[in-house]
Amino acid sequence: MLKAIQSRLHQGYRTNAFPERDPALPARYRGLPVLDGARCDACGDCVERCPTDAIAVRGPGMLDGAFTQNAASSEVRAHIATELSLDLGRCLFCGECETACPSGAIHFSGSFRMGARAKEGLRLRTELAQTTSALSNARTAADSVRDETAGARAALPESRVEGQLIEALDARMRAVFGRAMKIRQVSAGGCNACEADINVLETIGFDLSRFGIAITASPRHADALLVTGPVSKNMELALKKTYDAMPEPKIVIAVGACAISGGIFAGSPDVCGGADTVIPVDLYLPGCPPHPMTILNGMLALLGRVSGYKKNLT
Amino acid sequence: MKLFTHGTSVLLDDIPLLAFERFAEEARGAIAEGASVLSFFALQDDIAQLYLFLGFPERGTIGGLRAQVDRSYPSLTPALPQAQLFEREIFENTGIVPEGHPWLKPVRAIMDYDFYALDGGQTHEVAVGPVHAGVIEPGHFRFQCYGEDVEHLEIALGYQHRGVERAILAWPEKKRIHLVETAAGDTTVGHAIAYSSALETLSEIAPDARAEIIRGIALELERMANHIGDLGALAGDVGYLPTKSFCGRLRGDVLNLSAELCGNRFGRGIVRVGGVGIDLDAKLAAMLAERLTSVLRDTDEAVALLWDSPSVLARFERTGALTRETALELGLVGPSARACGIERDVRADYPSGAYRFSTIPVSVSNEGDVYARALVRMLEYRRSGETVLEWLHNLPTAGAVHSLGVTEENGARMETGVPRLQPNSVAVSLVEGWRGQVCHCAITDARGGLRHYKIVDPSFHNWPGLAYALRGQQISDFPLCNKSFNLSYCGFDL
Ligand code: SF4
Ligand code: SF4
């Protein structure tokens, strides 16, 4: 008993200060990506490498998403491509595109603030510089920004990487869930990484219960359903039944690329390809898995309990 | 039987194709001598062939056998219980019938099916799942109880089935590493190393020493995070909250070390075919070593509390015990086997990669109960920690990495490209993941494309162990027993 008290003193206070202060995340953490259309010359190297077709270079007459090296000569491509886009809902945050891009047009920021109430909000887009001369001008301009912030991760000023703004629930729903929300979690083909990073919110590092949020063992007691995994065909019925067993009003949060779009498993005949193929979803939280802070921030934003980011990105 | 070592690719024609009787005889003989089933599957083109790969831990070799079969063959299970799940899988995937299999029930298919039931006035049945109470993957448990005692537990899985193996074969190469990294997300590094070394074996690429050591660091960090998390969860399951809450935090601290390496808490992106996707400089190595040292100190303190608390030990001891004989017969692997006194560990038995440079002592205990499974985890996280520190302090020179195409720039990746695989060959790779032996088996076709890919997660061997451990236990001890095995659902279901 004395030893337990002694080690309690030694182990110390470990709960992070969010939302007052953001915890320090690892330097190599890949958070919200930032696209810079001024630097993109539409070479398509990122598209080639992306495992989930999350990134696309588009233009009139170009096939949606299916952009390949031999689709057109680089000159033609640079002329007809108008847009570089990245779908956070499919993205595994593997960073392959950032590495593949020869011109530094894709950059993963350190912001964990990601998520959207509708899937459309997960699609990041940027317009491309239209002509080759415009491109090289823009490059020079961007390079000068980069030089000024030498050593910094982004060519863009960090203030632009505040994160995505997640719209809170309406006043009525906030009145019901705002101060106490019980969560039921269903893993429907999740790989146990999304599950683990939900679980970790219950540890002292995050201490979910200080926000009045707790995980419950019964759908009857649940306000929110957190779904992970691409919804394997074998879990489709169980997911539906869990949702039906929850009392109204209820909300559904899709956690991770799998639950949003099927993720790396999209297209497999053994999965449905995302939670919203089975039940309506109120909030999508991207990542593979999303960082625990992305999940925590997303839930609190939904409940209208975090504020303070100035700008919505893109 | 064709004998070969981990890391050598073998021409399919060199694996003897035997008449079934000879095949069965050789398999029985080898297993009587202490071999274990690594992988057992069927390939079906115009003709069907059974492929059996056996491990000889004493000799560090792998043995391969084939048999040509028709629509059925006499089941190996009555003589070799560890073949039972493999034979059911073969049946479910190909329709080839193991005649005389004692219980040919579904492996991953969810269908109407009569569970084994006890008859009697005072017996009752408890059904749990697929959705469980906490944040856990789905699976169904059917308990046959007499009063509070469990007479029989049947475990029905398959809910997590995503079609990983089929996708590996059918989908573009660039997706594969991500598919194996998520085959069982808590064993990202273990499966990624198994996949990469299978492909490296087939293409005769050898990652250099530095890449091997970085993989070793990642694999041991994965083991530590999970073992520490499990020790905390075991404490939680017996209501001992100090260790539970300390270890919950400490597990996260280890995951954060993986994230310092590669940006992802589960080690995604560290292992790539041909080498590693990340590098670390002296500064990062020093920072990791410093943080790891403090995590180890805090964990030692948190875990020691368990062994100081009679109330904890009383719950751990003699709960969910398996005998060494049962464990051997079922073919258990990993900490669950070592807790039954079986001294098997891929890192020591089939050393490859980083484990050729450092020997990690095999951690065993003899009791076979929850206590022993906790003890093995405690010994293992410590030894992993010591080894990682040793590796961090003695990283092979950065120069060596150039051969992989990794530039000296911190965080830069190697150029992967599609490796050229030797045609008509097979490679079997073994990794000691934190749950035990991860086995990947890759077979190429005449053009050097992947023709078959078989993953055997340690959970595939170990789920029957949990079912046996529950016999004669109080049903209320199920959570504790379950956690002491902590098996993967998606790793089994694939
Ligand atoms: S980080 Fe996302 S968009 Fe980029 S390659 Fe990976 S999955 Fe595709
Ligand atoms: S999104 Fe990624 S981490 Fe989450 S369940 Fe799917 S594969 Fe696993």
PDB file of N, CA and C and ligand atoms in Angstrom, chain A residues 50-52 54-55 86 91-97 108, ligand 1:
ATOM      1  N   CYS A  50       0.137   7.146 -54.617  1.00  0.00           N
ATOM      2  CA  CYS A  50      -0.883   7.093 -53.561  1.00  0.00           C
ATOM      3  C   CYS A  50      -1.576   5.733 -53.543  1.00  0.00           C
ATOM      4  N   PRO A  51      -1.569   5.059 -52.386  1.00  0.00           N
ATOM      5  CA  PRO A  51      -2.158   3.726 -52.335  1.00  0.00           C
ATOM      6  C   PRO A  51      -3.680   3.715 -52.391  1.00  0.00           C
ATOM      7  N   THR A  52      -4.325   4.848 -52.136  1.00  0.00           N
ATOM      8  CA  THR A  52      -5.790   4.823 -52.032  1.00  0.00           C
ATOM      9  C   THR A  52      -6.467   5.787 -53.007  1.00  0.00           C
ATOM     10  N   ALA A  54      -6.244   8.849 -53.102  1.00  0.00           N
ATOM     11  CA  ALA A  54      -6.756   9.972 -52.322  1.00  0.00           C
ATOM     12  C   ALA A  54      -6.375  11.289 -52.968  1.00  0.00           C
ATOM     13  N   ILE A  55      -5.267  11.272 -53.686  1.00  0.00           N
ATOM     14  CA  ILE A  55      -4.785  12.533 -54.252  1.00  0.00           C
ATOM     15  C   ILE A  55      -5.057  12.529 -55.749  1.00  0.00           C
ATOM     16  N   LEU A  86      -6.926  16.588 -52.512  1.00  0.00           N
ATOM     17  CA  LEU A  86      -6.608  15.467 -51.631  1.00  0.00           C
ATOM     18  C   LEU A  86      -7.829  15.169 -50.769  1.00  0.00           C
ATOM     19  N   CYS A  91      -7.323   9.236 -47.279  1.00  0.00           N
ATOM     20  CA  CYS A  91      -5.881   9.355 -47.048  1.00  0.00           C
ATOM     21  C   CYS A  91      -5.428   8.512 -45.861  1.00  0.00           C
ATOM     22  N   LEU A  92      -4.316   7.810 -46.042  1.00  0.00           N
ATOM     23  CA  LEU A  92      -3.725   7.020 -44.956  1.00  0.00           C
ATOM     24  C   LEU A  92      -2.646   7.809 -44.222  1.00  0.00           C
ATOM     25  N   PHE A  93      -2.392   9.019 -44.668  1.00  0.00           N
ATOM     26  CA  PHE A  93      -1.334   9.847 -44.067  1.00  0.00           C
ATOM     27  C   PHE A  93       0.002   9.115 -44.087  1.00  0.00           C
ATOM     28  N   CYS A  94       0.214   8.396 -45.188  1.00  0.00           N
ATOM     29  CA  CYS A  94       1.452   7.639 -45.314  1.00  0.00           C
ATOM     30  C   CYS A  94       2.599   8.522 -45.746  1.00  0.00           C
ATOM     31  N   GLY A  95       2.273   9.681 -46.323  1.00  0.00           N
ATOM     32  CA  GLY A  95       3.324  10.617 -46.701  1.00  0.00           C
ATOM     33  C   GLY A  95       3.998  10.300 -48.026  1.00  0.00           C
ATOM     34  N   GLU A  96       3.543   9.267 -48.722  1.00  0.00           N
ATOM     35  CA  GLU A  96       4.163   8.899 -49.994  1.00  0.00           C
ATOM     36  C   GLU A  96       4.111  10.051 -50.990  1.00  0.00           C
ATOM     37  N   CYS A  97       2.974  10.769 -51.011  1.00  0.00           N
ATOM     38  CA  CYS A  97       2.812  11.842 -51.993  1.00  0.00           C
ATOM     39  C   CYS A  97       3.771  12.988 -51.710  1.00  0.00           C
ATOM     40  N   PHE A 108       2.726  17.929 -45.163  1.00  0.00           N
ATOM     41  CA  PHE A 108       1.911  17.528 -44.016  1.00  0.00           C
ATOM     42  C   PHE A 108       2.259  18.398 -42.830  1.00  0.00           C
TER      43      PHE A 108
HETATM   44  S1  SF4 C   1      -0.509  10.578 -47.625  1.00  0.00           S
HETATM   45 FE1  SF4 C   1      -2.611  10.264 -48.304  1.00  0.00          FE
HETATM   46  S2  SF4 C   1      -2.779  11.305 -50.263  1.00  0.00           S
HETATM   47 FE2  SF4 C   1      -0.579  11.068 -49.805  1.00  0.00          FE
HETATM   48  S3  SF4 C   1      -0.008   9.165 -50.807  1.00  0.00           S
HETATM   49 FE3  SF4 C   1      -0.543   8.614 -48.700  1.00  0.00          FE
HETATM   50  S4  SF4 C   1      -2.709   8.075 -48.793  1.00  0.00           S
HETATM   51 FE4  SF4 C   1      -2.239   9.171 -50.694  1.00  0.00          FE
END
